[in-house]
Amino acid sequence: MLRSIKSLCVGGLVALTMGSCWELEQDVLSGITQEQLDANVTPELIEVLKQSAYSAVVGNWGGHGGLYSAIEVSSDELSIPQKGADWEDGGTWLRAHRHAWIITDGPYNGAWQYAFGVVAEANLLIIQFPDLEELVAELKILRALGYLWLIDNFGNVPIVVETDVAPNPPTNSRAEVFAFIESSILENAALLTRNNTRTNLNYWTAHMILAKLYLNAEVYIGQPRWAEAKAALDVIINEGPYSLAPNFFANFANSNANSPENMFTLPYDANNAGGFNIHQMTFHYSTQQTFELQEQPWNGYAALEEFYNSYEDVDVRKNSLREGPQFRSDGVTPIIDASAEANDPDGPEINFTPNINELAPNAFRQAGTRVNKFEIPLGAGPDLNNDFPIFRYADVLLMRAEASWRLGETAEALSFVNQVRERANVDPLTIINADVLLAERGRELFAEGHRRSDLIRFGRYNDAWWEKNASAPFRNLFPVPEAQLLANPNLTQNPGY
């Protein structure tokens, strides 16, 4: 019934999401009558139902404070330096950078809720429409995507499916979660469309989830599955409809819905589906004048100098980071930071320097290069229109290169990675090793939410880097948040916390 779609408690998921019944978006089903639901499930209705599930994926991915933030700020790509009282935030982001987070820090509860929100939305619709085979198959793979984020970031988590009704489900092992994700895809992928549905999962993106799972299998279950990763990627490469976009930045444009490279995207819309505000998160307050923004940016996320310097000057992707003197929208008039709080030695003219003087407590307000990957149109509001690419074909090629290299197929690995480098206007590689592959993935996939997982797979996440000492291996997993432990006494905390 329509009522049970809009509000439904799913046993143990109550404790895992918001502590109450999970609410679907109220406007998703507008115009759908009770009679349509009861008597005539049309293809149009099925598409409407799907969007109520995908709305959970769009969720808070592109905003500050949740899973994306936890992934990026704990990596060697981005930091959020403290500028006096600005961005002190109780030390949350300083601890995130230094791998010293605690179980009460908000981003990890936000990450947990986000991923389990995807699981909950999928389960709700599977309960409601168990006989719609293709819909159920797609929802089970969407649920598997939620569990891919959970196994990667939290490791051991409860597996909750549509038939579970008991409250407070116990924690499952990481190996059990791995097997659940794998079987969910293998049993359902063939039922998904082979159309290029960029904002919904399809046959090809189901294989991308599988390839991600296999590529990280040694981390997740202690057993490498490189050959299986290679096979899943070959399905996409040999049979799929994707190709590299000739222009790298076309994948991140204000209107990027038709990119031949973007495989699965979150369809943000400034007016109807807000929540993507990377420009607010990264740019200096006075950068409002550069883009004639409707609201002042927050001057937060800045790239680490070593990461910025990993790019060759001729690499077109280096423009993913904004550096140097900044100007008003006329491109000529310098931007001035005349605030009494400004303490930058370069003076009041805004100049994004690769070097950040310190993480805390008094980072210079204009220090650090900024995330410049996504197009920002003049006059933009606090939310952007750019669809955010969760899966992109360039990543397929780099994953395929890695799988080949891990299997000792050096020539094949070089051929795949050099396809990506050619588009970036840099010379082809002639040697390949772990450091080369990790660096290339960083340059290509900067600020797309992949770096933490890559660093762990390559054994580099616990390394020391700028303003961070070497961290203990248990930090490869985030803690089960205190709020979740209090809500569900059957949860098991990750070791070390």
mmCIF file of N, CA, C and O in Angstrom, residues 380-441:
data_model
loop_
_atom_site.group_PDB
_atom_site.id
_atom_site.type_symbol
_atom_site.label_atom_id
_atom_site.label_comp_id
_atom_site.label_asym_id
_atom_site.label_seq_id
_atom_site.Cartn_x
_atom_site.Cartn_y
_atom_site.Cartn_z
ATOM 1 N N ALA A 380 26.351 30.680 -9.521
ATOM 2 C CA ALA A 380 25.887 29.433 -8.920
ATOM 3 C C ALA A 380 25.405 29.665 -7.491
ATOM 4 O O ALA A 380 25.923 30.511 -6.763
ATOM 5 N N GLY A 381 24.407 28.896 -7.109
ATOM 6 C CA GLY A 381 23.922 28.902 -5.742
ATOM 7 C C GLY A 381 24.725 27.942 -4.896
ATOM 8 O O GLY A 381 25.785 27.448 -5.302
ATOM 9 N N PRO A 382 24.234 27.602 -3.704
ATOM 10 C CA PRO A 382 24.987 26.705 -2.817
ATOM 11 C C PRO A 382 25.019 25.260 -3.290
ATOM 12 O O PRO A 382 25.830 24.473 -2.800
ATOM 13 N N ASP A 383 24.155 24.896 -4.245
ATOM 14 C CA ASP A 383 24.122 23.542 -4.795
ATOM 15 C C ASP A 383 24.446 23.587 -6.276
ATOM 16 O O ASP A 383 24.007 24.487 -6.997
ATOM 17 N N LEU A 384 25.207 22.577 -6.738
ATOM 18 C CA LEU A 384 25.614 22.513 -8.133
ATOM 19 C C LEU A 384 24.738 21.553 -8.924
ATOM 20 O O LEU A 384 24.091 20.666 -8.367
ATOM 21 N N ASN A 385 24.771 21.704 -10.264
ATOM 22 C CA ASN A 385 24.032 20.826 -11.173
ATOM 23 C C ASN A 385 24.836 19.612 -11.613
ATOM 24 O O ASN A 385 24.273 18.669 -12.168
ATOM 25 N N ASN A 386 26.149 19.620 -11.419
ATOM 26 C CA ASN A 386 27.011 18.564 -11.943
ATOM 27 C C ASN A 386 26.614 17.207 -11.377
ATOM 28 O O ASN A 386 26.505 17.041 -10.164
ATOM 29 N N ASP A 387 26.421 16.223 -12.257
ATOM 30 C CA ASP A 387 26.221 14.848 -11.793
ATOM 31 C C ASP A 387 27.552 14.319 -11.262
ATOM 32 O O ASP A 387 28.588 14.449 -11.925
ATOM 33 N N PHE A 388 27.532 13.703 -10.082
ATOM 34 C CA PHE A 388 28.772 13.221 -9.483
ATOM 35 C C PHE A 388 29.043 11.796 -9.949
ATOM 36 O O PHE A 388 28.212 10.911 -9.754
ATOM 37 N N PRO A 389 30.220 11.530 -10.561
ATOM 38 C CA PRO A 389 30.510 10.179 -11.055
ATOM 39 C C PRO A 389 30.980 9.253 -9.935
ATOM 40 O O PRO A 389 32.074 9.421 -9.402
ATOM 41 N N ILE A 390 30.166 8.273 -9.605
ATOM 42 C CA ILE A 390 30.562 7.228 -8.656
ATOM 43 C C ILE A 390 31.465 6.217 -9.363
ATOM 44 O O ILE A 390 32.482 5.787 -8.825
ATOM 45 N N PHE A 391 31.090 5.843 -10.591
ATOM 46 C CA PHE A 391 31.904 4.948 -11.412
ATOM 47 C C PHE A 391 32.174 5.619 -12.746
ATOM 48 O O PHE A 391 31.257 6.168 -13.370
ATOM 49 N N ARG A 392 33.422 5.540 -13.200
ATOM 50 C CA ARG A 392 33.846 6.190 -14.432
ATOM 51 C C ARG A 392 34.739 5.228 -15.212
ATOM 52 O O ARG A 392 35.501 4.460 -14.640
ATOM 53 N N TYR A 393 34.663 5.287 -16.538
ATOM 54 C CA TYR A 393 35.361 4.320 -17.380
ATOM 55 C C TYR A 393 36.874 4.415 -17.226
ATOM 56 O O TYR A 393 37.582 3.406 -17.335
ATOM 57 N N ALA A 394 37.408 5.608 -16.963
ATOM 58 C CA ALA A 394 38.855 5.716 -16.729
ATOM 59 C C ALA A 394 39.274 4.856 -15.551
ATOM 60 O O ALA A 394 40.359 4.257 -15.561
ATOM 61 N N ASP A 395 38.428 4.763 -14.541
ATOM 62 C CA ASP A 395 38.715 3.896 -13.400
ATOM 63 C C ASP A 395 38.721 2.435 -13.826
ATOM 64 O O ASP A 395 39.543 1.643 -13.348
ATOM 65 N N VAL A 396 37.824 2.054 -14.725
ATOM 66 C CA VAL A 396 37.820 0.687 -15.254
ATOM 67 C C VAL A 396 39.172 0.363 -15.868
ATOM 68 O O VAL A 396 39.767 -0.692 -15.606
ATOM 69 N N LEU A 397 39.692 1.273 -16.688
ATOM 70 C CA LEU A 397 40.973 1.033 -17.358
ATOM 71 C C LEU A 397 42.124 0.949 -16.353
ATOM 72 O O LEU A 397 43.017 0.104 -16.491
ATOM 73 N N LEU A 398 42.095 1.808 -15.348
ATOM 74 C CA LEU A 398 43.164 1.765 -14.338
ATOM 75 C C LEU A 398 43.059 0.530 -13.457
ATOM 76 O O LEU A 398 44.078 -0.057 -13.066
ATOM 77 N N MET A 399 41.861 0.121 -13.139
ATOM 78 C CA MET A 399 41.676 -1.124 -12.388
ATOM 79 C C MET A 399 42.153 -2.318 -13.209
ATOM 80 O O MET A 399 42.777 -3.244 -12.687
ATOM 81 N N ARG A 400 41.848 -2.280 -14.505
ATOM 82 C CA ARG A 400 42.276 -3.382 -15.393
ATOM 83 C C ARG A 400 43.794 -3.423 -15.480
ATOM 84 O O ARG A 400 44.404 -4.515 -15.495
ATOM 85 N N ALA A 401 44.429 -2.245 -15.527
ATOM 86 C CA ALA A 401 45.890 -2.192 -15.527
ATOM 87 C C ALA A 401 46.447 -2.802 -14.251
ATOM 88 O O ALA A 401 47.410 -3.579 -14.280
ATOM 89 N N GLU A 402 45.835 -2.465 -13.134
ATOM 90 C CA GLU A 402 46.313 -2.996 -11.856
ATOM 91 C C GLU A 402 46.145 -4.504 -11.778
ATOM 92 O O GLU A 402 47.053 -5.221 -11.328
ATOM 93 N N ALA A 403 44.975 -5.006 -12.197
ATOM 94 C CA ALA A 403 44.745 -6.451 -12.154
ATOM 95 C C ALA A 403 45.779 -7.189 -13.001
ATOM 96 O O ALA A 403 46.324 -8.227 -12.588
ATOM 97 N N SER A 404 46.060 -6.649 -14.193
ATOM 98 C CA SER A 404 47.075 -7.271 -15.047
ATOM 99 C C SER A 404 48.446 -7.237 -14.399
ATOM 100 O O SER A 404 49.188 -8.229 -14.417
ATOM 101 N N TRP A 405 48.810 -6.090 -13.822
ATOM 102 C CA TRP A 405 50.109 -5.979 -13.163
ATOM 103 C C TRP A 405 50.230 -6.964 -11.998
ATOM 104 O O TRP A 405 51.259 -7.614 -11.834
ATOM 105 N N ARG A 406 49.175 -7.073 -11.218
ATOM 106 C CA ARG A 406 49.203 -8.017 -10.090
ATOM 107 C C ARG A 406 49.389 -9.457 -10.576
ATOM 108 O O ARG A 406 49.954 -10.292 -9.863
ATOM 109 N N LEU A 407 48.917 -9.741 -11.785
ATOM 110 C CA LEU A 407 49.038 -11.087 -12.354
ATOM 111 C C LEU A 407 50.324 -11.268 -13.155
ATOM 112 O O LEU A 407 50.519 -12.300 -13.789
ATOM 113 N N GLY A 408 51.186 -10.254 -13.161
ATOM 114 C CA GLY A 408 52.453 -10.359 -13.861
ATOM 115 C C GLY A 408 52.400 -10.050 -15.337
ATOM 116 O O GLY A 408 53.368 -10.324 -16.070
ATOM 117 N N GLU A 409 51.309 -9.443 -15.788
ATOM 118 C CA GLU A 409 51.117 -9.143 -17.222
ATOM 119 C C GLU A 409 51.488 -7.676 -17.468
ATOM 120 O O GLU A 409 50.639 -6.815 -17.692
ATOM 121 N N THR A 410 52.775 -7.397 -17.478
ATOM 122 C CA THR A 410 53.263 -6.021 -17.475
ATOM 123 C C THR A 410 52.886 -5.259 -18.738
ATOM 124 O O THR A 410 52.430 -4.106 -18.673
ATOM 125 N N ALA A 411 53.081 -5.860 -19.888
ATOM 126 C CA ALA A 411 52.797 -5.171 -21.148
ATOM 127 C C ALA A 411 51.323 -4.802 -21.238
ATOM 128 O O ALA A 411 50.968 -3.696 -21.673
ATOM 129 N N GLU A 412 50.474 -5.713 -20.843
ATOM 130 C CA GLU A 412 49.036 -5.449 -20.871
ATOM 131 C C GLU A 412 48.673 -4.341 -19.894
ATOM 132 O O GLU A 412 47.855 -3.463 -20.200
ATOM 133 N N ALA A 413 49.277 -4.362 -18.705
ATOM 134 C CA ALA A 413 49.020 -3.321 -17.719
ATOM 135 C C ALA A 413 49.392 -1.946 -18.264
ATOM 136 O O ALA A 413 48.639 -0.974 -18.126
ATOM 137 N N LEU A 414 50.546 -1.849 -18.903
ATOM 138 C CA LEU A 414 50.983 -0.570 -19.464
ATOM 139 C C LEU A 414 50.035 -0.079 -20.546
ATOM 140 O O LEU A 414 49.761 1.129 -20.649
ATOM 141 N N SER A 415 49.507 -0.981 -21.340
ATOM 142 C CA SER A 415 48.614 -0.558 -22.423
ATOM 143 C C SER A 415 47.346 0.088 -21.887
ATOM 144 O O SER A 415 46.835 1.055 -22.459
ATOM 145 N N PHE A 416 46.839 -0.415 -20.785
ATOM 146 C CA PHE A 416 45.608 0.148 -20.218
ATOM 147 C C PHE A 416 45.872 1.481 -19.520
ATOM 148 O O PHE A 416 45.123 2.446 -19.707
ATOM 149 N N VAL A 417 46.924 1.556 -18.714
ATOM 150 C CA VAL A 417 47.186 2.801 -18.002
ATOM 151 C C VAL A 417 47.572 3.914 -18.967
ATOM 152 O O VAL A 417 47.225 5.089 -18.749
ATOM 153 N N ASN A 418 48.217 3.576 -20.072
ATOM 154 C CA ASN A 418 48.644 4.609 -21.014
ATOM 155 C C ASN A 418 47.488 5.165 -21.834
ATOM 156 O O ASN A 418 47.600 6.273 -22.380
ATOM 157 N N GLN A 419 46.392 4.446 -21.936
ATOM 158 C CA GLN A 419 45.202 5.025 -22.551
ATOM 159 C C GLN A 419 44.732 6.237 -21.757
ATOM 160 O O GLN A 419 44.319 7.255 -22.316
ATOM 161 N N VAL A 420 44.783 6.120 -20.446
ATOM 162 C CA VAL A 420 44.352 7.209 -19.581
ATOM 163 C C VAL A 420 45.358 8.351 -19.618
ATOM 164 O O VAL A 420 44.995 9.531 -19.677
ATOM 165 N N ARG A 421 46.639 8.031 -19.641
ATOM 166 C CA ARG A 421 47.673 9.061 -19.663
ATOM 167 C C ARG A 421 47.686 9.827 -20.983
ATOM 168 O O ARG A 421 47.964 11.033 -21.007
ATOM 169 N N GLU A 422 47.382 9.161 -22.064
ATOM 170 C CA GLU A 422 47.362 9.850 -23.365
ATOM 171 C C GLU A 422 46.343 10.977 -23.357
ATOM 172 O O GLU A 422 46.617 12.075 -23.855
ATOM 173 N N ARG A 423 45.183 10.707 -22.787
ATOM 174 C CA ARG A 423 44.144 11.735 -22.721
ATOM 175 C C ARG A 423 44.602 12.913 -21.848
ATOM 176 O O ARG A 423 44.227 14.054 -22.071
ATOM 177 N N ALA A 424 45.447 12.633 -20.861
ATOM 178 C CA ALA A 424 45.932 13.668 -19.946
ATOM 179 C C ALA A 424 47.108 14.459 -20.508
ATOM 180 O O ALA A 424 47.629 15.354 -19.841
ATOM 181 N N ASN A 425 47.559 14.128 -21.721
ATOM 182 C CA ASN A 425 48.638 14.846 -22.394
ATOM 183 C C ASN A 425 49.998 14.628 -21.728
ATOM 184 O O ASN A 425 50.855 15.507 -21.730
ATOM 185 N N VAL A 426 50.195 13.442 -21.150
ATOM 186 C CA VAL A 426 51.495 13.109 -20.566
ATOM 187 C C VAL A 426 52.068 11.896 -21.294
ATOM 188 O O VAL A 426 51.339 11.101 -21.887
ATOM 189 N N ASP A 427 53.375 11.761 -21.233
ATOM 190 C CA ASP A 427 54.055 10.699 -21.953
ATOM 191 C C ASP A 427 53.629 9.320 -21.425
ATOM 192 O O ASP A 427 53.326 9.164 -20.233
ATOM 193 N N PRO A 428 53.644 8.317 -22.287
ATOM 194 C CA PRO A 428 53.297 6.967 -21.831
ATOM 195 C C PRO A 428 54.323 6.433 -20.853
ATOM 196 O O PRO A 428 55.514 6.772 -20.921
ATOM 197 N N LEU A 429 53.876 5.612 -19.932
ATOM 198 C CA LEU A 429 54.781 4.954 -18.999
ATOM 199 C C LEU A 429 55.522 3.830 -19.702
ATOM 200 O O LEU A 429 54.987 3.173 -20.595
ATOM 201 N N THR A 430 56.735 3.602 -19.289
ATOM 202 C CA THR A 430 57.504 2.465 -19.799
ATOM 203 C C THR A 430 57.799 1.445 -18.708
ATOM 204 O O THR A 430 58.218 0.332 -18.999
ATOM 205 N N ILE A 431 57.624 1.854 -17.450
ATOM 206 C CA ILE A 431 57.740 0.925 -16.325
ATOM 207 C C ILE A 431 56.493 1.056 -15.474
ATOM 208 O O ILE A 431 55.823 2.097 -15.487
ATOM 209 N N ILE A 432 56.193 0.004 -14.748
ATOM 210 C CA ILE A 432 55.005 0.035 -13.909
ATOM 211 C C ILE A 432 55.288 -0.734 -12.627
ATOM 212 O O ILE A 432 55.925 -1.795 -12.641
ATOM 213 N N ASN A 433 54.890 -0.145 -11.531
ATOM 214 C CA ASN A 433 55.023 -0.785 -10.232
ATOM 215 C C ASN A 433 53.943 -0.237 -9.312
ATOM 216 O O ASN A 433 53.094 0.560 -9.752
ATOM 217 N N ALA A 434 53.981 -0.624 -8.055
ATOM 218 C CA ALA A 434 52.920 -0.222 -7.125
ATOM 219 C C ALA A 434 52.859 1.292 -6.971
ATOM 220 O O ALA A 434 51.768 1.890 -7.015
ATOM 221 N N ASP A 435 54.015 1.936 -6.806
ATOM 222 C CA ASP A 435 54.016 3.385 -6.614
ATOM 223 C C ASP A 435 53.485 4.110 -7.844
ATOM 224 O O ASP A 435 52.740 5.095 -7.725
ATOM 225 N N VAL A 436 53.852 3.633 -9.024
ATOM 226 C CA VAL A 436 53.401 4.256 -10.268
ATOM 227 C C VAL A 436 51.891 4.133 -10.408
ATOM 228 O O VAL A 436 51.199 5.100 -10.748
ATOM 229 N N LEU A 437 51.368 2.952 -10.144
ATOM 230 C CA LEU A 437 49.921 2.740 -10.276
ATOM 231 C C LEU A 437 49.137 3.571 -9.276
ATOM 232 O O LEU A 437 48.126 4.191 -9.617
ATOM 233 N N LEU A 438 49.573 3.590 -8.032
ATOM 234 C CA LEU A 438 48.867 4.351 -7.012
ATOM 235 C C LEU A 438 48.875 5.841 -7.342
ATOM 236 O O LEU A 438 47.848 6.522 -7.212
ATOM 237 N N ALA A 439 50.018 6.345 -7.795
ATOM 238 C CA ALA A 439 50.109 7.758 -8.144
ATOM 239 C C ALA A 439 49.213 8.101 -9.323
ATOM 240 O O ALA A 439 48.557 9.150 -9.343
ATOM 241 N N GLU A 440 49.155 7.203 -10.312
ATOM 242 C CA GLU A 440 48.317 7.477 -11.485
ATOM 243 C C GLU A 440 46.841 7.473 -11.116
ATOM 244 O O GLU A 440 46.057 8.298 -11.605
ATOM 245 N N ARG A 441 46.448 6.559 -10.257
ATOM 246 C CA ARG A 441 45.064 6.540 -9.794
ATOM 247 C C ARG A 441 44.743 7.842 -9.042
ATOM 248 O O ARG A 441 43.653 8.406 -9.195
#
